[in-house]
Coordinates of C-alpha atoms in Angstrom, one line a residue:
X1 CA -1.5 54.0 -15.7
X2 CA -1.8 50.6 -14.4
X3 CA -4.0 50.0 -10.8
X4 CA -1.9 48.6 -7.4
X5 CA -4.1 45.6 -8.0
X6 CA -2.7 44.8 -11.6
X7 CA 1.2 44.2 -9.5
X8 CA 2.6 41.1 -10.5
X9 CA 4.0 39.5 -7.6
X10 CA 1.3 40.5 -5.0
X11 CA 2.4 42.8 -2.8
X12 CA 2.1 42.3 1.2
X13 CA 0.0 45.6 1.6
X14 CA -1.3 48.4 0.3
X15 CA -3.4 51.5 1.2
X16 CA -5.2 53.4 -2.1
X17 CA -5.3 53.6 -4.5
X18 CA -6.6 57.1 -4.4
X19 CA -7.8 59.9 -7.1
X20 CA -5.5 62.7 -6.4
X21 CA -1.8 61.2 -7.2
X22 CA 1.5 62.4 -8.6
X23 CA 2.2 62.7 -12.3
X24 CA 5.9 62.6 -14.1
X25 CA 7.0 65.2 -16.1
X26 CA 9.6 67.6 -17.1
X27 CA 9.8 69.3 -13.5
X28 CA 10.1 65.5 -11.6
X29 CA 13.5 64.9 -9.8
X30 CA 15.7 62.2 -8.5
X31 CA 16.9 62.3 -4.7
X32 CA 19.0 59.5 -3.7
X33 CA 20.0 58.9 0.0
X34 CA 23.1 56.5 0.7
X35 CA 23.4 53.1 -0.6
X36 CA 20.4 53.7 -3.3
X37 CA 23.0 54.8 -6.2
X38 CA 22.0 51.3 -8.5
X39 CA 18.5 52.1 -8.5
X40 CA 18.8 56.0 -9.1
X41 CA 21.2 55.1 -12.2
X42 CA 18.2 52.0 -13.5
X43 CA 15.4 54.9 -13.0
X44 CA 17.4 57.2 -14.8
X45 CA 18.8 54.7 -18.0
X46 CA 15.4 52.9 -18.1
X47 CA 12.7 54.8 -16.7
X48 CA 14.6 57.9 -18.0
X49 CA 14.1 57.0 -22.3
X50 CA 10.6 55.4 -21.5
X51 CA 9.0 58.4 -20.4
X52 CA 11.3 60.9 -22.2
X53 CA 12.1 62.3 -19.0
X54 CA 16.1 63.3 -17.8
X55 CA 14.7 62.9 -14.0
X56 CA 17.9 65.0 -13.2
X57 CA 19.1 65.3 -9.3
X58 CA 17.1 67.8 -6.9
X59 CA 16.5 68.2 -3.2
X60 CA 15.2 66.1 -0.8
X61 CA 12.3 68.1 0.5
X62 CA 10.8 68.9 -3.3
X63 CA 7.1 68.4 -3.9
X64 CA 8.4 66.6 -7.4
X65 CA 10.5 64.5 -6.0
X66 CA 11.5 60.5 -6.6
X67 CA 12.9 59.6 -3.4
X68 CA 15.1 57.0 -2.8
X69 CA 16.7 55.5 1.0
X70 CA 17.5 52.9 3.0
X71 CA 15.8 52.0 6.0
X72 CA 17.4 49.5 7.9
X73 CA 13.6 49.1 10.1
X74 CA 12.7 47.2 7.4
X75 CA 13.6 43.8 6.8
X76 CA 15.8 42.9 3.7
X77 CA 14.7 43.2 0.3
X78 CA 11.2 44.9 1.9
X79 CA 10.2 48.0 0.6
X80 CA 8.2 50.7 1.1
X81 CA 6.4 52.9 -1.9
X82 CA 4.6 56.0 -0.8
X83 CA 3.1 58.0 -3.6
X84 CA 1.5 61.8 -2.6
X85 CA 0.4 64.4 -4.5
X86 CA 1.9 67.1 -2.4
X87 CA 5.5 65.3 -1.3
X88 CA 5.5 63.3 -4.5
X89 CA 7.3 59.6 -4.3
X90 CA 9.3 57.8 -1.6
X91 CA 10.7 54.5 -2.1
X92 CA 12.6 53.2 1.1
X93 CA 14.3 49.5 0.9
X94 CA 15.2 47.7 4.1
X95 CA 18.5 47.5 2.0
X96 CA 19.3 48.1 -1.4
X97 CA 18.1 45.8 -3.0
X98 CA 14.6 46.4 -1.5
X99 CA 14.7 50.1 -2.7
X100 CA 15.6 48.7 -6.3
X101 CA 12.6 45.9 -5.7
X102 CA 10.5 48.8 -4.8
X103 CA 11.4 50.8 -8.4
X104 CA 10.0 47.9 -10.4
X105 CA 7.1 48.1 -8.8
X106 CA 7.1 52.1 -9.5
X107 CA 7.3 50.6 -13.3
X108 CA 4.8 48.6 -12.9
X109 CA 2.5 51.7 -11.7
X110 CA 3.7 53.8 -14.6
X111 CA 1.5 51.4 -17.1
X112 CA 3.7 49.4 -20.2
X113 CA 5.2 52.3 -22.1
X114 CA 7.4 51.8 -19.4
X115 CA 8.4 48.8 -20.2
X116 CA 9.9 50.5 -23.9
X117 CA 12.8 51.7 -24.7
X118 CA 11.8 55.0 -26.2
X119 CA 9.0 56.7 -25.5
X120 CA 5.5 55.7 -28.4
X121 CA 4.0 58.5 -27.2
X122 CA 6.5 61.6 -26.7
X123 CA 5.0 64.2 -24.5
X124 CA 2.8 62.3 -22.2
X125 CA 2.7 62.7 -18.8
X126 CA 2.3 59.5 -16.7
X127 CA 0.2 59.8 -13.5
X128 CA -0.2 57.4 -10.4
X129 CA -2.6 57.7 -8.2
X130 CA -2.0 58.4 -4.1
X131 CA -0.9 55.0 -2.3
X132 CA 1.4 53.5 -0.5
X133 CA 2.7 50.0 -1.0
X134 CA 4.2 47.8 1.5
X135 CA 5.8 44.9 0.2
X136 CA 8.4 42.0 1.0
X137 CA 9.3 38.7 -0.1
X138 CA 8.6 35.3 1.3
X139 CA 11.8 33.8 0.1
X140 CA 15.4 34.8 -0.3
X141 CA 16.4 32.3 -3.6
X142 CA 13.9 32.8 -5.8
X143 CA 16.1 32.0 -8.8
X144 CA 15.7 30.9 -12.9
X145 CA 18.1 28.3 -14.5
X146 CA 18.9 28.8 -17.7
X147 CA 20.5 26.4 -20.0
X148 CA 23.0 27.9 -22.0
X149 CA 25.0 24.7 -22.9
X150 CA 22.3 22.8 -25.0
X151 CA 21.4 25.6 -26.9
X152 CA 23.6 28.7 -26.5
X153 CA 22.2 32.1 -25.8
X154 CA 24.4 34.9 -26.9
X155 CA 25.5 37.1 -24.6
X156 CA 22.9 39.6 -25.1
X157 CA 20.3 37.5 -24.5
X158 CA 21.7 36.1 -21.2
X159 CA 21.6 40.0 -20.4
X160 CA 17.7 40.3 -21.6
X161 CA 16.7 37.4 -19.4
X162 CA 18.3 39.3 -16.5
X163 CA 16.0 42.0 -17.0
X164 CA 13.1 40.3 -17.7
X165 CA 14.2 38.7 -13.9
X166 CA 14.7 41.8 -12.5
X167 CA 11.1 42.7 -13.6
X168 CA 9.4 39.9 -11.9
X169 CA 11.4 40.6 -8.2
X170 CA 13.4 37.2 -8.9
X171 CA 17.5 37.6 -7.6
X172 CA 19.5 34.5 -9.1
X173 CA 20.5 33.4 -12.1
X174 CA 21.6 29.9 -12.4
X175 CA 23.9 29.8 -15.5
X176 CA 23.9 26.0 -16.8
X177 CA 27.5 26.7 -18.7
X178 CA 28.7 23.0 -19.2
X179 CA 27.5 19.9 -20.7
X180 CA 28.1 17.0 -23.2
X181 CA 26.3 19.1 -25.9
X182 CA 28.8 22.1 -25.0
X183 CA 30.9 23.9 -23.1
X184 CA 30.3 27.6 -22.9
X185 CA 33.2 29.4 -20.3
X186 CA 36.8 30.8 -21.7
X187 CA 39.2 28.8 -19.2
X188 CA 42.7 30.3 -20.5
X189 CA 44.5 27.3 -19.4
X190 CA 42.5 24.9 -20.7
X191 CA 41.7 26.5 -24.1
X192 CA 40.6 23.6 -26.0
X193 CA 37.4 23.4 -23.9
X194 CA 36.4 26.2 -25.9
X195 CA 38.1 26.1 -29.6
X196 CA 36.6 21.9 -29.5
X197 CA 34.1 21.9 -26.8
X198 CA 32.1 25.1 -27.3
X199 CA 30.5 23.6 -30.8
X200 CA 28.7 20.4 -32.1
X201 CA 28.9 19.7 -36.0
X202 CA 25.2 18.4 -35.8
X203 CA 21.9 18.8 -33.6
X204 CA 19.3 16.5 -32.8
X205 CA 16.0 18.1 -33.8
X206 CA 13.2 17.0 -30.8
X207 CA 13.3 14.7 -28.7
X208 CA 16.3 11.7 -28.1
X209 CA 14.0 9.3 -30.3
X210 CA 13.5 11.6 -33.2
X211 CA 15.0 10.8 -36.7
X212 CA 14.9 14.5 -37.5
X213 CA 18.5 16.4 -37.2
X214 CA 19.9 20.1 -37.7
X215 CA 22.7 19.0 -39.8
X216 CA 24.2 23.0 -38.9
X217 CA 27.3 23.2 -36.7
X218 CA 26.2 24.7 -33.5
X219 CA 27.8 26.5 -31.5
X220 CA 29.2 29.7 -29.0
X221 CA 31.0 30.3 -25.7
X222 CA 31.5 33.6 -23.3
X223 CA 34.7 35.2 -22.8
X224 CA 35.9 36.1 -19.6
X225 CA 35.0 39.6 -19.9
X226 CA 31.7 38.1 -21.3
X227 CA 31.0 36.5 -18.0
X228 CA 32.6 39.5 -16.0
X229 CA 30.2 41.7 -17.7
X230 CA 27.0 39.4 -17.3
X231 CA 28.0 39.4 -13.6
X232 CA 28.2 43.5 -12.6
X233 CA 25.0 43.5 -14.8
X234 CA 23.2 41.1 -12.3
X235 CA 25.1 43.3 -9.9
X236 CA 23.3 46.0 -10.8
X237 CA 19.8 44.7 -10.9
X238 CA 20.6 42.4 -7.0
X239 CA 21.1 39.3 -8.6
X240 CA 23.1 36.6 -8.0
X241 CA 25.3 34.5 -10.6
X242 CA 25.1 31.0 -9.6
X243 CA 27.7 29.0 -12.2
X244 CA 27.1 25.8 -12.7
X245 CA 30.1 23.4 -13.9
X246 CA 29.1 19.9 -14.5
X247 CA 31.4 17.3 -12.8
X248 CA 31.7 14.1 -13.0
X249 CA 29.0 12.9 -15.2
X250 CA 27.2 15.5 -18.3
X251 CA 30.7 15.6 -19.0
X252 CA 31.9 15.0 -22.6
X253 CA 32.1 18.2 -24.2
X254 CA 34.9 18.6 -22.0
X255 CA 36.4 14.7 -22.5
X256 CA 36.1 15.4 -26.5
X257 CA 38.6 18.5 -26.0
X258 CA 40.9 16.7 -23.3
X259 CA 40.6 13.0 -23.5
X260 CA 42.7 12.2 -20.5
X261 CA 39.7 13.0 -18.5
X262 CA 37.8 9.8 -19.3
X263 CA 37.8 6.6 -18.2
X264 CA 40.9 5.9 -21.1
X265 CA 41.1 2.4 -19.6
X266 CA 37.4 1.6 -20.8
X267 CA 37.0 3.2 -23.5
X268 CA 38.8 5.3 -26.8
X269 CA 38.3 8.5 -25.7
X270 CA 40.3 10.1 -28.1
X271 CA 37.3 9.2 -30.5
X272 CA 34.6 11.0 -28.6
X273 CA 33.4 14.6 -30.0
X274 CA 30.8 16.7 -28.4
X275 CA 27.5 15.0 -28.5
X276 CA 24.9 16.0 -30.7
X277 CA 22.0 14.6 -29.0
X278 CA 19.9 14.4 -25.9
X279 CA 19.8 12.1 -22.8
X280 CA 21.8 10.5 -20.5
X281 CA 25.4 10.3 -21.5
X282 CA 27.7 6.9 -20.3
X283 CA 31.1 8.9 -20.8
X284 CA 31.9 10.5 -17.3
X285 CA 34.9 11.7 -16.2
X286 CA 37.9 9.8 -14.7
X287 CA 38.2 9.5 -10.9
X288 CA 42.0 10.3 -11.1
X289 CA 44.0 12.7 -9.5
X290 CA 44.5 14.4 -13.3
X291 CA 41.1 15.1 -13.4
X292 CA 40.7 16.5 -9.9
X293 CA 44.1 18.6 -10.7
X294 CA 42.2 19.9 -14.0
X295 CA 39.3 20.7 -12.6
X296 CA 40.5 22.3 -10.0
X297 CA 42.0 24.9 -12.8
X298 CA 38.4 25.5 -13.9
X299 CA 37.5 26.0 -10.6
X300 CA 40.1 28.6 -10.3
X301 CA 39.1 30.6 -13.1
X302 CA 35.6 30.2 -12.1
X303 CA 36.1 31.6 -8.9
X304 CA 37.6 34.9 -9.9
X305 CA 35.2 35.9 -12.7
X306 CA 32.2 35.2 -10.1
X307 CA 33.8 36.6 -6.9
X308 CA 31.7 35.8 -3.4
X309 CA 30.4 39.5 -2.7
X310 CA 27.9 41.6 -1.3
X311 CA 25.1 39.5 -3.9
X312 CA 22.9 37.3 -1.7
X313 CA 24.3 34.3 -3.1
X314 CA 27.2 34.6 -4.9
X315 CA 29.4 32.6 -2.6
X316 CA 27.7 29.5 -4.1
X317 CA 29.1 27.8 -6.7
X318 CA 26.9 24.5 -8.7
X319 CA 28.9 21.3 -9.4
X320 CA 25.7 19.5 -11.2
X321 CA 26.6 16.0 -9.6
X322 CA 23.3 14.7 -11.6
X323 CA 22.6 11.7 -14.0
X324 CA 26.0 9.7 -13.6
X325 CA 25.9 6.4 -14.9
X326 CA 28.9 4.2 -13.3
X327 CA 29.1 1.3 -16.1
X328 CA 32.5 2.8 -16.8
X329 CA 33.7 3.0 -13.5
X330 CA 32.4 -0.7 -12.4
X331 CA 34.6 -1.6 -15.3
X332 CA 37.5 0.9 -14.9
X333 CA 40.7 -0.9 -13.3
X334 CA 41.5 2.5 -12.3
X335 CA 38.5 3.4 -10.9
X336 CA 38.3 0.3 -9.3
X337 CA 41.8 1.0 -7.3
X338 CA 40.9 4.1 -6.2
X339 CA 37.6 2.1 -4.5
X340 CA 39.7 0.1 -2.7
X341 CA 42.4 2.9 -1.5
X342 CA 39.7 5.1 -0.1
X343 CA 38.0 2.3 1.2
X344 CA 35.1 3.1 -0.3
X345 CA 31.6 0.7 -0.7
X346 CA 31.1 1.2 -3.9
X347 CA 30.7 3.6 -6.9
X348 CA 27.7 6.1 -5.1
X349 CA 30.3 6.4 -2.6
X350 CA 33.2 7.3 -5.4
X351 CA 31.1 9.9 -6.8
X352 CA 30.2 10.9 -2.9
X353 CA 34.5 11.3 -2.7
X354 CA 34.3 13.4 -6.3
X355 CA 31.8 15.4 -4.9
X356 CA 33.2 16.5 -1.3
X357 CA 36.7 16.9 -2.5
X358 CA 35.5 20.2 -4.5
X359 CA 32.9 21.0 -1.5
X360 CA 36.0 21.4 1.0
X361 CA 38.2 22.8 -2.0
X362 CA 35.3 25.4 -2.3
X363 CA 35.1 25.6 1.4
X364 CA 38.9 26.4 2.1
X365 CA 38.2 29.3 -0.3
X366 CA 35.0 30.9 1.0
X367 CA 32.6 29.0 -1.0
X368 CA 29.5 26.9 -0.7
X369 CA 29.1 24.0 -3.4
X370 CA 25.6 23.8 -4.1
X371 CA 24.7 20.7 -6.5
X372 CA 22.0 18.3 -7.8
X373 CA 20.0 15.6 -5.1
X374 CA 22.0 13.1 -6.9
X375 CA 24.4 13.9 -4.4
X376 CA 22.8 12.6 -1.7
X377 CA 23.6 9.2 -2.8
X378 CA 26.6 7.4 -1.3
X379 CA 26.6 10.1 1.3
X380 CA 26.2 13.8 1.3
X381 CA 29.6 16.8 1.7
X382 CA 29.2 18.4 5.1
X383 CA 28.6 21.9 4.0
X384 CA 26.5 20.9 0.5
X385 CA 23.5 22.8 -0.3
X386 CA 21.1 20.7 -2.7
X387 CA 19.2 21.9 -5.6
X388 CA 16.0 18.9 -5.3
X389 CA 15.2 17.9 -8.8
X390 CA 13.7 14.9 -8.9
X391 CA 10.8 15.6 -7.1
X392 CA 10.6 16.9 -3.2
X393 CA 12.4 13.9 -1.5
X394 CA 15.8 14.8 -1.8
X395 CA 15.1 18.3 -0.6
X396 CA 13.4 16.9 2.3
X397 CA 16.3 14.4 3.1
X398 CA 18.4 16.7 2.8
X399 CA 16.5 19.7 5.1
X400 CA 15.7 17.0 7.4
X401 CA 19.8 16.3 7.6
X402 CA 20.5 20.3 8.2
X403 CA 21.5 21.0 4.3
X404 CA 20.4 23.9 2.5
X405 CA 17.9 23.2 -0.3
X406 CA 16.5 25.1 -3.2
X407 CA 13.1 23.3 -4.1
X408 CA 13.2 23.0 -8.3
X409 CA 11.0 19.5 -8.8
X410 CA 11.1 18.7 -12.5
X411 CA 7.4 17.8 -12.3
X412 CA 5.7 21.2 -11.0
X413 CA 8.2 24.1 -12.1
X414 CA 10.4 22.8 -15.0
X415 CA 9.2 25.0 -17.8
X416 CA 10.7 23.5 -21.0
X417 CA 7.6 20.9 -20.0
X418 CA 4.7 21.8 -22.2
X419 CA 2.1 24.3 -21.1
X420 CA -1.1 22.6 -22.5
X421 CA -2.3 18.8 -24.2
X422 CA -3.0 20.2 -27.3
X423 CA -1.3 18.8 -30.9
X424 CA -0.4 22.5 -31.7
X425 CA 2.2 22.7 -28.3
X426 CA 6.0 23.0 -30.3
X427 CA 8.3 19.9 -29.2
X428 CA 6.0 18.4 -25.9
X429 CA 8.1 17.7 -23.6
X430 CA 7.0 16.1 -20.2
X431 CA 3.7 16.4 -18.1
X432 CA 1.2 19.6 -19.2
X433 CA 2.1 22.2 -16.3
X434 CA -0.4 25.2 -17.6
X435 CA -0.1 28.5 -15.9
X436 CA -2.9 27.7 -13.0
X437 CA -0.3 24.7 -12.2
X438 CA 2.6 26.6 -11.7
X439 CA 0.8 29.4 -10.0
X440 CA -0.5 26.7 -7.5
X441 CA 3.2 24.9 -7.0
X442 CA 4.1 25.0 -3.0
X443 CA 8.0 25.1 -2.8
X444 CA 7.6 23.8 1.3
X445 CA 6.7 20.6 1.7
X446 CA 4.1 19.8 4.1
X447 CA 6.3 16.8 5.8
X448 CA 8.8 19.5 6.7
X449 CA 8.9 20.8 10.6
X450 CA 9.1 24.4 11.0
X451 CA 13.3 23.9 12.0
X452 CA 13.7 21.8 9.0
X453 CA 11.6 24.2 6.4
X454 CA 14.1 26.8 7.5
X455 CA 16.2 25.0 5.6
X456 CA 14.3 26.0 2.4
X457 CA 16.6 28.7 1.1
X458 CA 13.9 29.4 -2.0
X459 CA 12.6 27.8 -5.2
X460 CA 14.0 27.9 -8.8
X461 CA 12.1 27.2 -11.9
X462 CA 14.5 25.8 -14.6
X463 CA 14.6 26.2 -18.2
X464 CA 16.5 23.2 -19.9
X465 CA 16.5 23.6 -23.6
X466 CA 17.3 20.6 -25.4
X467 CA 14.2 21.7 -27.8
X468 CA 14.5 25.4 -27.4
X469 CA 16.6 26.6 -30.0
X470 CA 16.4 30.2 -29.9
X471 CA 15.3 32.8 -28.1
X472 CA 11.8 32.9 -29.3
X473 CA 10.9 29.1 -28.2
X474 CA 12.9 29.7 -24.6
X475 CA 10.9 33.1 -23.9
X476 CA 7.4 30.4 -25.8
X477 CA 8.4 28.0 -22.5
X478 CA 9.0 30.0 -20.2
X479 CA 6.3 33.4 -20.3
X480 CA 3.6 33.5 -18.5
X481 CA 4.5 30.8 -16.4
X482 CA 7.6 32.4 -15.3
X483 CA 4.9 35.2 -14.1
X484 CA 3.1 32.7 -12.0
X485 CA 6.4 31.7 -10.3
X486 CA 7.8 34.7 -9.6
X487 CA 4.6 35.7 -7.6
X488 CA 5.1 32.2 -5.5
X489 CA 9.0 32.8 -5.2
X490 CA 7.9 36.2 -3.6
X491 CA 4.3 36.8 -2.3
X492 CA 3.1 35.4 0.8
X493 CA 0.1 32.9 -1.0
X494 CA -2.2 31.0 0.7
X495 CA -2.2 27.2 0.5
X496 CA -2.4 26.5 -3.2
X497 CA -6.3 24.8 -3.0
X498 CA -6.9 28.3 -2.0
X499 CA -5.2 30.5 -4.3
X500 CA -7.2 33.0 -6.6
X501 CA -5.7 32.1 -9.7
X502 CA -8.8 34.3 -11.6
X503 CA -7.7 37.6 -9.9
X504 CA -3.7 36.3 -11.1
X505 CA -5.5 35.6 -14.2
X506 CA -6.7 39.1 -14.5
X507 CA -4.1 40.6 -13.3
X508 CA -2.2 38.8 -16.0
X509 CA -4.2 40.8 -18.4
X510 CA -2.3 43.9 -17.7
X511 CA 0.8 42.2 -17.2
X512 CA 0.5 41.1 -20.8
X513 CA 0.9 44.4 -22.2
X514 CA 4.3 45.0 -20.3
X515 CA 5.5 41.6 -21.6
X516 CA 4.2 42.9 -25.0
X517 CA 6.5 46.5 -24.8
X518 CA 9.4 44.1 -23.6
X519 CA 8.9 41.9 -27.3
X520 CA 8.6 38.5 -25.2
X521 CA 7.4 35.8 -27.2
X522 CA 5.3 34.4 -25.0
X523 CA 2.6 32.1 -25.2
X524 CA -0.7 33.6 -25.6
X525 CA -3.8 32.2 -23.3
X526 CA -5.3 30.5 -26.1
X527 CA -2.9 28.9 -27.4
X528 CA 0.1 29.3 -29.6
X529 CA 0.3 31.4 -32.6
X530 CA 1.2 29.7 -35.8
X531 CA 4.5 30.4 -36.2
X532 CA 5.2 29.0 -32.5
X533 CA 4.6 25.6 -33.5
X534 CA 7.0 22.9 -34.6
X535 CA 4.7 20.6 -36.2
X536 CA 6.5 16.8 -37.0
X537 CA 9.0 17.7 -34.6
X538 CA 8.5 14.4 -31.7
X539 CA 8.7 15.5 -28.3
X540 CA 8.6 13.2 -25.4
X541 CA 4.5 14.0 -24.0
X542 CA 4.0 11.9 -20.2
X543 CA 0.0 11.5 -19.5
X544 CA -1.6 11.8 -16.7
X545 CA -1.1 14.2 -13.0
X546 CA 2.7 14.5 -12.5
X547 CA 3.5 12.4 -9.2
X548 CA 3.4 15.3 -6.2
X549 CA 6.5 13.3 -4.3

């Protein structure tokens, strides 16, 4: 039995706990009012095996009773959680996905067993003391990137992390599917980007400067239904899907299987295969109406396997638009001619033109293109959103302009970025951002009015994983911290000077133990173990305080 004040996020309010409570067992039902049916089916396939409990359907008005409505005098995504000894538990959700929000935080009151998928100790009976929870979140992206074309995760994993996400209250999942290292979506009428560009016949091992290398092919790619099932799965749990499809640099997994897409007038590109290391790549794609045409396909594809519906985000859709050098379009004739037809100023503008064409192609289908502060430069697509990257300045140029921004600044919530200064961190990449860092990262900036910061649709942390080969080293990067984000994505904090990062750190102590029944490698708060560390593997270690800018 774990105590309200062990929640992880912090809820808004609460009243108890007190002695007298409510305890699960044999005789505890499930009543579930309109529009709660993906929660009462989660309680039932999760809770359900963790507490060896069938928690079959009774009546509303019994004493043992898990109830479960919507009550649309709450806000969205608030919940309420009453727990009483004599009326037994009510969970009401300004919508559904409140009521769902709510039942994690039931979980979270049942102690870690759980968290397990069977029950360790058959026969218990869980108890939770009288209380009553009131609870809602402070923003409406609070979203994880995951990099799935660097390193590919198998499908099951991508499912994992969407329950790990749905533990810790967070609702999108940015799916980073494309890159030069890979590409990693079935597009039936382009199939090459798959049977070449899904697999690399060699990795670089650590960082860009390293002479170590993985001399294994690597490898992987979803199928459509892959994708279709990794999307109802979110569903289920009120996520959104955000894909992300690179265009028009991090491009040349997908120039290796169709060469035409390159700049063919600068360069062979029918000798390019899918890279094998890490940085910025020079081989973009084409500015020609046969890549637009092409991409377009993707884009078609896309579209139907992540429909725009009742998800919170899914009508956006992530075009990257970052780190795209123009060397090969200052010396492409072709790119050069289509310059002077559009009457462009330059190459930012080009890749400006790249960009809005798919944001009104996404537009004239119901979509919003979301993409990288790169695309600021050169002039930004009426109805972008930007994802701010590089620090807070494009997100504030871009609030301050009336664009939509999800704050993700590489140097406060990336999380492949090393977690301590010691030797014994695996592969350091970046500036040390330790748990207390994260927990004290402010998504708003302070230069923002309150018309512009309304803007902010939410904060992201991202997990890039050049140097995270496997599942253990991405759940190494990215537990506890992800903790720590979660409960600034959702609770209502103080200013970050202010925060009491000891009561998250106690807290943290029983959140350990669920993170334990869940098998997350995480990294433990003295350091790692042994068999977390790469040792002789470089990294890419930056000294100092990461600029706050």
């Amino acid at each position: 039995m774990t105590s309200t004040t062990d929640l992880i996020p912090a809820p808004r309010a609460l009243d108890g706990p007190l002695r007298c409570g409510f305890v699960f067992d044999e005789r505890t039902t499930l009543w579930a009012g309109p529009g709660t049916g993906s929660t009462e089916r989660w309680l039932r396939s999760v809770l359900g095996p963790a507490l060896d409990l069938p928690l079959p359907p009774g009546p509303e008005d019994s004493p043992q009773a898990v109830r479960l409505r919507v009550d649309d005098t709450l806000e969205p995504e608030a919940y309420r959680l009453a727990v009483s000894a004599t009326w037994g538990v009510e969970i009401r959700g300004g919508d559904p996905a409140g009521v769902f929000w709510g039942a994690q935080t039931l979980r979270q009151l049942l102690g870690p067993e759980a968290f397990r998928r069977a029950p360790v100790r058959p026969g218990m009976r869980y108890g939770i003391p009288h209380q009553t929870v009131e609870d809602a979140p402070r923003f409406r992206w609070r979203g994880l990137l995951l990099d799935v074309a660097r390193h590919f995760m198998p499908k099951d994993g991508v499912l994992r992390y969407l329950d790990l996400m749905a533990a810790h209250k967070l609702n999108v999942l940015h799916l980073h599917l494309t890159d030069d290292q890979g590409w990693r979506i079935e597009i039936k009428r382009h199939p090459k980007l798959t049977e070449t560009g899904s697999w690399r016949s060699r990795t670089k091992l650590g960082h860009r400067a390293s002479p170590l290398w993985d001399e294994r092919p690597h490898g992987g790619f979803y199928t459509q239904d892959d994708i279709r099932e990794i999307v109802a799965y979110a569903a289920q749990r009120h996520i959104s899907v955000v894909p992300e499809i690179d265009v028009p640099g991090h491009s040349q997994a997908a120039i290796a299987a169709y060469p035409e897409l390159g700049n063919t007038d600068v360069i062979d590109t029918t000798a390019l295969s899918v890279w094998d290391t890490w940085g910025i790549n020079p081989n973009v794609l084409a500015p020609t109406d046969t890549t637009l045409r092409f991409y377009e396909g993707v884009f078609e594809e896309v579209l139907e396997l992540f429909p725009a519906d009742a998800a919170a985000f899914s009508a956006f859709v992530h075009i990257g638009g970052d780190e795209c050098p123009k060397d090969q379009w200052r010396r492409s004739p072709a790119a050069q001619a289509r310059i002077k037809e559009l009457g462009l100023a330059g190459e930012d503008e080009l890749q400006a033109w790249f960009v809005g064409h798919f944001d009104r192609w996404l537009a004239a289908r119901g979509r919003r293109l979301i993409g990288w502060d790169e695309i600021l430069e050169g002039g930004l697509a009426p109805g972008a959103a930007v994802s701010s990257w590089r620090g807070y300045a494009g997100g504030i140029a871009a609030a301050r302009a009336g664009h939509d921004v999800v704050m993700c600044p590489e140097q406060q919530v990336y999380l492949d970025h090393r977690q301590a200064a010691g030797e014994d961190e695996p592969v350091p990449i970046g500036y040390v951002r330790t748990l207390e860092d994260v927990y004290r990262f402010e998504p708003v900036p302070p230069q923002l009015t309150a018309e512009e910061a309304g803007h902010v649709l939410g904060t992201q942390a991202n997990v890039w994983t050049e140097v995270l080969e496997d599942h253990a080293r991405v759940d190494y990067q990215t537990f506890p911290r992800l903790a720590a984000f979660a409960e600034v994505a959702w609770s209502a904090l103080p200013a970050p000077a202010e925060r009491d990062f000891a009561d998250f750190e106690r807290r943290m102590t029983a959140h350990y133990a669920r993170l334990d029944a869940l098998g997350v490698a995480y990294r433990p708060p003295g350091g790692p173990k042994p068999w977390q560390r790469r040792p002789g593997i470089l990294g890419r270690p930056i000294d100092g305080a990461p600029p706050n800018r």
